[in-house]
Amino acid sequence: MALTGLDIYKLLPKTNCKECGFATCLAFAMALAQKKVSLDKCPSITAQAKEALESAAQPPVKLVTIGAGDKKIEIGNETVIYRHEQKFYHQAAIGLLIEDSSAQDRIDKAIAEIKGLEFERVGQKIAVNLICVRNSSGVKDKFVSTVKKVAAGSDLCIALDSIDAAAALEAARSIRGRRPLVICRNMKILPEFVKAAREENLPLAVSASTLEEAAQATDIAKRSGVDEIIINLDGNGLAKTIQDFTYARRAALKKNFRALGYPFLAFTSQAEPHLELAEAVSYVLKYAGIVIMKNRDKDFIFPLLVARQDIYQDPQKPVQVEPKIYEVGKVTKDSPVAVTTNFSITYFTVAAEVESSKVPTYIVVCDSEGMSVLTAWAAEKFTAEQIADTLKKSGIEGIVSHKKIIIPGYVSVLSGKLEEVSGWKVSVGPREASGIPNYLRNWK
Amino acid sequence: MPIELIKEKCSSPINSVEIGVSGKKVVTIGGESAMPFLFDEGNMPNAPRVALEILDSEPAEWPEELIRPFGDSLKDPVGWAVKCVKDFGAGILCVRLQSTHPDYGSKDADHVIPILKSIIKETAVPLIVIGGGDDERDNIVLPKVSQALKGENCLLGIATQNNYKTLAATALADGHSIIAESPIDINIAKQVNILISDMGFNPHKILMHPTTTSLGYGMEYVYSIMERGRLAAFIGDKMLAMPFILFVGSEAWKTKEAKEAASAQGVNWEITTAVSMLQAGADLLVMRHPEAAENVRKYIEIVMNGGGKK
């Protein structure tokens, strides 16, 4: 949250000494607010004022990087409570838990399965991001060897979850270069973890059960020189955690409250897989920076990843598909031709229904600038002329042996004009995509 | 460390809408005065509710996984309704009058009314009744249905900006509540509520359907429209203070991810859509798969337990 000129003025010495080159402190404050001048120009600024001003210039939620290279995670730096205000910037990382007390073959299996949790959807790759190794065995060597095994078998980011700072430090050193996240589970041992994180320049997650404790912990970590901090709200369960995430985000954004201005981490608490999924989805929707799950069944992880993809979509920029001819099923020259817009959801909805009709069909997608059918029509991005032009340029005429085109039911008013300008015979399809299977089965 | 949290207080809560009749079973929908599950900022006097959806005729295009839990009961809407209530714990039922749609046989009101009456008799749970989705047919069938169910205080739908008069007039005359739908557009949502209220309809008998879209198919658009609507309602916009109803079952099971994948994925698709809508402010979810519905009910219980350790 940026400070106004007047806010800054209050922090200045108000001596009007002119050393900064401005006639008055107020003029200097105004220039500072517009970022036209540096604070260093003021010779008599106090340390507190300097800190307050510098902190105001920082983003309200700290950007934290875990890992290195292609698969590194960047979380934080968020600017809004509600996505319609702007957008959510840095997707929550999804992590999976591996316990070092598990049998070797089960650990190998887990690593292999986690590798498969990568999907493509609406032209984007979606995947889990992190493996959290937990020192459930309590044995340092076991922890270090498991971490090494995970690092060797997976290129995902790694989180180290041990109550033994020495074990965490040794594990971190054993995979130097991977820049793992170190999780400190307990305030009492925070100084040791802070030391380890600082030595290896690693991001550190502090754990707390209340926001007050969390603020205290981040303050200690920051003052001790750790820069990249994450807050793990521990052990409060789903209901309390989503509330705290919301209050913390508000405090960071609206009050510029630094001690809570960090990304948040949550471990799922529900044991039943469906409820664990529901819990993880809730955290993703409500401001978590990292969610760590136990269940790695892809039937559960895939919907979670799609929910994340949805909610981090930029509300101002609809996702579009390429305007061209799409073939659904084993099309022939006698297959029906349908036309729709290039808003990805419109296209994928239509394509799914065409597919379920089992009638092979060509879908000609017009460039409607990412608008849905009705919106595009209202905005004159889906007119008879534009459809006729798309048909012509697509070359569909040379592909099918007929000249019959199906248009969405919502734009039935275009029929006459479209026949006139395109020379194609127009039939009006259903208004809702759900009517497509029935319609296509009866199409002649 | 002392911290200053911002607790946003609302000046005007969401309306409470009753469905069903006292003496039998009544449910109250809505009434909250905070964004979802933020109990430090306001109340949610009524937990969000889950209704199970049934069709008045055997579903033609349902995937195997959705047919499995119901088996042969799908052939008999009354038996299906009873199964939903007895076996699957449904406290509210939604009957979609699919058979009245031209694509599914254009059945008349006298075909569906006995079915609805038997369902009421056999289950005694509050009823949501929605038309087949063809405006012309709905305007013929729904008034007769409304009249036949007079006094049952059902929730009838669906009224839209271009087709609300017939349904609103008949629901008003017969004492039912109504579903007002808008196409993911907050201004139209408000407009439909105004149009219906202007006919003399009690705003406390209207539920809003902001349009439902499934996970992966634009769920986030609805999510944000709901959040915007809620924020406006809480600062006093009475024409957006209606509870939200979402048809998550029918939308989730339309997707190929639900239909064509291994069994668990469809159920999870429905659960994930439902949870997202609850976190955006949904008050009433109409669901299809009993396992998804049961898990969402458990989820609601957990989050309503606000702050308690679990």
PDB file of C-alpha atoms in Angstrom, chain A residues 339 364 366 382-397 403 405 407 414 417-424 426:
ATOM      1  CA  VAL A 339     -19.820 -22.693 -35.992  1.00  0.00           C
ATOM      2  CA  VAL A 364     -15.448 -23.858 -37.246  1.00  0.00           C
ATOM      3  CA  CYS A 366     -14.565 -17.691 -35.319  1.00  0.00           C
ATOM      4  CA  PHE A 382     -19.932 -12.621 -34.131  1.00  0.00           C
ATOM      5  CA  THR A 383     -21.902 -11.196 -37.055  1.00  0.00           C
ATOM      6  CA  ALA A 384     -23.126 -12.737 -40.313  1.00  0.00           C
ATOM      7  CA  GLU A 385     -20.288 -11.044 -42.192  1.00  0.00           C
ATOM      8  CA  GLN A 386     -17.637 -12.275 -39.765  1.00  0.00           C
ATOM      9  CA  ILE A 387     -18.961 -15.844 -39.829  1.00  0.00           C
ATOM     10  CA  ALA A 388     -19.127 -15.782 -43.640  1.00  0.00           C
ATOM     11  CA  ASP A 389     -15.580 -14.472 -43.749  1.00  0.00           C
ATOM     12  CA  THR A 390     -14.346 -17.178 -41.348  1.00  0.00           C
ATOM     13  CA  LEU A 391     -16.059 -19.902 -43.402  1.00  0.00           C
ATOM     14  CA  LYS A 392     -14.383 -18.633 -46.526  1.00  0.00           C
ATOM     15  CA  LYS A 393     -10.924 -18.280 -45.044  1.00  0.00           C
ATOM     16  CA  SER A 394     -11.089 -21.609 -43.212  1.00  0.00           C
ATOM     17  CA  GLY A 395     -11.328 -23.519 -46.452  1.00  0.00           C
ATOM     18  CA  ILE A 396     -14.131 -25.680 -45.101  1.00  0.00           C
ATOM     19  CA  GLU A 397     -15.830 -25.419 -48.487  1.00  0.00           C
ATOM     20  CA  LYS A 403     -22.923 -26.207 -47.902  1.00  0.00           C
ATOM     21  CA  ILE A 405     -23.841 -24.685 -41.558  1.00  0.00           C
ATOM     22  CA  ILE A 407     -25.213 -21.782 -35.917  1.00  0.00           C
ATOM     23  CA  LEU A 414     -28.330 -14.128 -38.066  1.00  0.00           C
ATOM     24  CA  LYS A 417     -28.213 -12.463 -43.412  1.00  0.00           C
ATOM     25  CA  LEU A 418     -25.681 -15.271 -43.135  1.00  0.00           C
ATOM     26  CA  GLU A 419     -27.328 -17.261 -45.959  1.00  0.00           C
ATOM     27  CA  GLU A 420     -27.277 -14.129 -48.058  1.00  0.00           C
ATOM     28  CA  VAL A 421     -23.634 -13.203 -47.506  1.00  0.00           C
ATOM     29  CA  SER A 422     -22.123 -16.695 -47.330  1.00  0.00           C
ATOM     30  CA  GLY A 423     -24.202 -18.715 -49.736  1.00  0.00           C
ATOM     31  CA  TRP A 424     -24.375 -21.497 -47.120  1.00  0.00           C
ATOM     32  CA  VAL A 426     -28.084 -22.097 -42.349  1.00  0.00           C
TER      33      VAL A 426
END
